Amino acid sequence: MNRAVRLLLAGAPGSELSRAAEMALGAGAGVALAASREAALAHLRCGATDLAMIDVRLDVPALIADLRAESLSTPVVACGVEATAEQAVAAIRAGARDYVPLPPDRELIAAALMLVATQERDEHDPRGIEALVGQSVSAVERALILKTLDSCRGNRTSASAILGISVRTMRNKLREFEAAGFRVR
């Protein structure tokens, strides 16, 4: 499925979220804005969002609790300007997929959008997990890393962020693949 990722950005109007919105639009995402937790929740109830980036000042744990109470499963990424470590950790513990510091970094925004696009594409793949049956774990890992790296046009930082591994781990894995004779982008 090749439609644009639908992103909800929730936070104070005129904040660094405006730059995040511009970057997301530049990456081909559809963007909606909400100024309050209540407005964000109302938008999420419509089901027209693939990913929500919520400023930690809007109480991300409470928003995630509201989403769960209403059986809504939109992935949430917490974000914020000069947020405390406690705010970021509370958001992650409540169920946020990640924390993105603001002002936003173009690669982090692209990685978040790529994650959602990749998950959606995989959900609609009729082969699903059946394509992995009979392959070794190392072969599946190699294919996943190389495909993600290819999707990120060779950008190791973005690919690492999508896979949830450190850049060092990515570098070490790629060295292993090259030593085994696989072409690495």
mmCIF file with all atom_site columns, N, CA and C in Angstrom, residues 138-152 159-160 162-163 170 173-174 184-185:
data_model
loop_
_atom_site.group_PDB
_atom_site.id
_atom_site.type_symbol
_atom_site.label_atom_id
_atom_site.label_alt_id
_atom_site.label_comp_id
_atom_site.label_asym_id
_atom_site.label_entity_id
_atom_site.label_seq_id
_atom_site.pdbx_PDB_ins_code
_atom_site.Cartn_x
_atom_site.Cartn_y
_atom_site.Cartn_z
_atom_site.occupancy
_atom_site.B_iso_or_equiv
_atom_site.pdbx_formal_charge
_atom_site.auth_seq_id
_atom_site.auth_comp_id
_atom_site.auth_asym_id
_atom_site.auth_atom_id
_atom_site.pdbx_PDB_model_num
ATOM 1  N N  . SER A 1 138 ? 19.675 -16.021 11.699 1.00 0.00 ? 138 SER A N  1
ATOM 2  C CA . SER A 1 138 ? 20.711 -15.120 11.178 1.00 0.00 ? 138 SER A CA 1
ATOM 3  C C  . SER A 1 138 ? 20.367 -14.645 9.762  1.00 0.00 ? 138 SER A C  1
ATOM 4  N N  . ALA A 1 139 ? 19.761 -15.500 8.953  1.00 0.00 ? 139 ALA A N  1
ATOM 5  C CA . ALA A 1 139 ? 19.364 -15.096 7.598  1.00 0.00 ? 139 ALA A CA 1
ATOM 6  C C  . ALA A 1 139 ? 18.237 -14.072 7.644  1.00 0.00 ? 139 ALA A C  1
ATOM 7  N N  . VAL A 1 140 ? 17.287 -14.266 8.553  1.00 0.00 ? 140 VAL A N  1
ATOM 8  C CA . VAL A 1 140 ? 16.183 -13.319 8.699  1.00 0.00 ? 140 VAL A CA 1
ATOM 9  C C  . VAL A 1 140 ? 16.719 -11.982 9.204  1.00 0.00 ? 140 VAL A C  1
ATOM 10 N N  . GLU A 1 141 ? 17.618 -12.034 10.193 1.00 0.00 ? 141 GLU A N  1
ATOM 11 C CA . GLU A 1 141 ? 18.216 -10.807 10.727 1.00 0.00 ? 141 GLU A CA 1
ATOM 12 C C  . GLU A 1 141 ? 18.957 -10.056 9.625  1.00 0.00 ? 141 GLU A C  1
ATOM 13 N N  . ARG A 1 142 ? 19.757 -10.765 8.857  1.00 0.00 ? 142 ARG A N  1
ATOM 14 C CA . ARG A 1 142 ? 20.532 -10.156 7.775  1.00 0.00 ? 142 ARG A CA 1
ATOM 15 C C  . ARG A 1 142 ? 19.594 -9.507  6.758  1.00 0.00 ? 142 ARG A C  1
ATOM 16 N N  . ALA A 1 143 ? 18.561 -10.238 6.350  1.00 0.00 ? 143 ALA A N  1
ATOM 17 C CA . ALA A 1 143 ? 17.616 -9.699  5.366  1.00 0.00 ? 143 ALA A CA 1
ATOM 18 C C  . ALA A 1 143 ? 16.914 -8.456  5.903  1.00 0.00 ? 143 ALA A C  1
ATOM 19 N N  . LEU A 1 144 ? 16.523 -8.489  7.167  1.00 0.00 ? 144 LEU A N  1
ATOM 20 C CA . LEU A 1 144 ? 15.835 -7.346  7.773  1.00 0.00 ? 144 LEU A CA 1
ATOM 21 C C  . LEU A 1 144 ? 16.748 -6.128  7.822  1.00 0.00 ? 144 LEU A C  1
ATOM 22 N N  . ILE A 1 145 ? 17.968 -6.323  8.267  1.00 0.00 ? 145 ILE A N  1
ATOM 23 C CA . ILE A 1 145 ? 18.903 -5.202  8.372  1.00 0.00 ? 145 ILE A CA 1
ATOM 24 C C  . ILE A 1 145 ? 19.219 -4.632  6.990  1.00 0.00 ? 145 ILE A C  1
ATOM 25 N N  . LEU A 1 146 ? 19.524 -5.492  6.028  1.00 0.00 ? 146 LEU A N  1
ATOM 26 C CA . LEU A 1 146 ? 19.882 -5.005  4.696  1.00 0.00 ? 146 LEU A CA 1
ATOM 27 C C  . LEU A 1 146 ? 18.701 -4.341  3.991  1.00 0.00 ? 146 LEU A C  1
ATOM 28 N N  . LYS A 1 147 ? 17.497 -4.893  4.152  1.00 0.00 ? 147 LYS A N  1
ATOM 29 C CA . LYS A 1 147 ? 16.310 -4.291  3.530  1.00 0.00 ? 147 LYS A CA 1
ATOM 30 C C  . LYS A 1 147 ? 16.005 -2.931  4.159  1.00 0.00 ? 147 LYS A C  1
ATOM 31 N N  . THR A 1 148 ? 16.130 -2.843  5.488  1.00 0.00 ? 148 THR A N  1
ATOM 32 C CA . THR A 1 148 ? 15.891 -1.567  6.165  1.00 0.00 ? 148 THR A CA 1
ATOM 33 C C  . THR A 1 148 ? 16.925 -0.541  5.729  1.00 0.00 ? 148 THR A C  1
ATOM 34 N N  . LEU A 1 149 ? 18.176 -0.945  5.648  1.00 0.00 ? 149 LEU A N  1
ATOM 35 C CA . LEU A 1 149 ? 19.239 -0.045  5.202  1.00 0.00 ? 149 LEU A CA 1
ATOM 36 C C  . LEU A 1 149 ? 18.969 0.427   3.775  1.00 0.00 ? 149 LEU A C  1
ATOM 37 N N  . ASP A 1 150 ? 18.517 -0.474  2.920  1.00 0.00 ? 150 ASP A N  1
ATOM 38 C CA . ASP A 1 150 ? 18.187 -0.112  1.546  1.00 0.00 ? 150 ASP A CA 1
ATOM 39 C C  . ASP A 1 150 ? 17.016 0.872   1.504  1.00 0.00 ? 150 ASP A C  1
ATOM 40 N N  . SER A 1 151 ? 16.013 0.642   2.349  1.00 0.00 ? 151 SER A N  1
ATOM 41 C CA . SER A 1 151 ? 14.854 1.540   2.411  1.00 0.00 ? 151 SER A CA 1
ATOM 42 C C  . SER A 1 151 ? 15.251 2.935   2.871  1.00 0.00 ? 151 SER A C  1
ATOM 43 N N  . CYS A 1 152 ? 16.317 3.012   3.653  1.00 0.00 ? 152 CYS A N  1
ATOM 44 C CA . CYS A 1 152 ? 16.810 4.298   4.164  1.00 0.00 ? 152 CYS A CA 1
ATOM 45 C C  . CYS A 1 152 ? 17.901 4.871   3.262  1.00 0.00 ? 152 CYS A C  1
ATOM 46 N N  . ALA A 1 159 ? 18.399 3.798   9.623  1.00 0.00 ? 159 ALA A N  1
ATOM 47 C CA . ALA A 1 159 ? 18.111 2.360   9.674  1.00 0.00 ? 159 ALA A CA 1
ATOM 48 C C  . ALA A 1 159 ? 18.242 1.838   11.098 1.00 0.00 ? 159 ALA A C  1
ATOM 49 N N  . SER A 1 160 ? 19.254 2.295   11.817 1.00 0.00 ? 160 SER A N  1
ATOM 50 C CA . SER A 1 160 ? 19.434 1.881   13.214 1.00 0.00 ? 160 SER A CA 1
ATOM 51 C C  . SER A 1 160 ? 18.258 2.321   14.065 1.00 0.00 ? 160 SER A C  1
ATOM 52 N N  . ILE A 1 162 ? 15.164 2.893   13.099 1.00 0.00 ? 162 ILE A N  1
ATOM 53 C CA . ILE A 1 162 ? 13.988 2.096   12.749 1.00 0.00 ? 162 ILE A CA 1
ATOM 54 C C  . ILE A 1 162 ? 14.057 0.721   13.396 1.00 0.00 ? 162 ILE A C  1
ATOM 55 N N  . LEU A 1 163 ? 15.241 0.110   13.365 1.00 0.00 ? 163 LEU A N  1
ATOM 56 C CA . LEU A 1 163 ? 15.407 -1.241  13.909 1.00 0.00 ? 163 LEU A CA 1
ATOM 57 C C  . LEU A 1 163 ? 15.540 -1.265  15.424 1.00 0.00 ? 163 LEU A C  1
ATOM 58 N N  . MET A 1 170 ? 24.783 -1.693  14.339 1.00 0.00 ? 170 MET A N  1
ATOM 59 C CA . MET A 1 170 ? 24.557 -1.709  12.887 1.00 0.00 ? 170 MET A CA 1
ATOM 60 C C  . MET A 1 170 ? 25.889 -1.858  12.159 1.00 0.00 ? 170 MET A C  1
ATOM 61 N N  . LYS A 1 173 ? 27.272 -5.405  12.558 1.00 0.00 ? 173 LYS A N  1
ATOM 62 C CA . LYS A 1 173 ? 26.513 -6.372  11.757 1.00 0.00 ? 173 LYS A CA 1
ATOM 63 C C  . LYS A 1 173 ? 26.894 -6.261  10.278 1.00 0.00 ? 173 LYS A C  1
ATOM 64 N N  . LEU A 1 174 ? 27.009 -5.032  9.788  1.00 0.00 ? 174 LEU A N  1
ATOM 65 C CA . LEU A 1 174 ? 27.356 -4.841  8.380  1.00 0.00 ? 174 LEU A CA 1
ATOM 66 C C  . LEU A 1 174 ? 28.753 -5.376  8.076  1.00 0.00 ? 174 LEU A C  1
ATOM 67 N N  . VAL A 1 184 ? 26.915 -4.941  0.864  1.00 0.00 ? 184 VAL A N  1
ATOM 68 C CA . VAL A 1 184 ? 26.283 -3.984  1.768  1.00 0.00 ? 184 VAL A CA 1
ATOM 69 C C  . VAL A 1 184 ? 26.308 -2.629  1.101  1.00 0.00 ? 184 VAL A C  1
ATOM 70 N N  . ARG A 1 185 ? 25.181 -1.952  1.124  1.00 0.00 ? 185 ARG A N  1
ATOM 71 C CA . ARG A 1 185 ? 25.060 -0.637  0.493  1.00 0.00 ? 185 ARG A CA 1
ATOM 72 C C  . ARG A 1 185 ? 25.855 0.383   1.245  1.00 0.00 ? 185 ARG A C  1
#
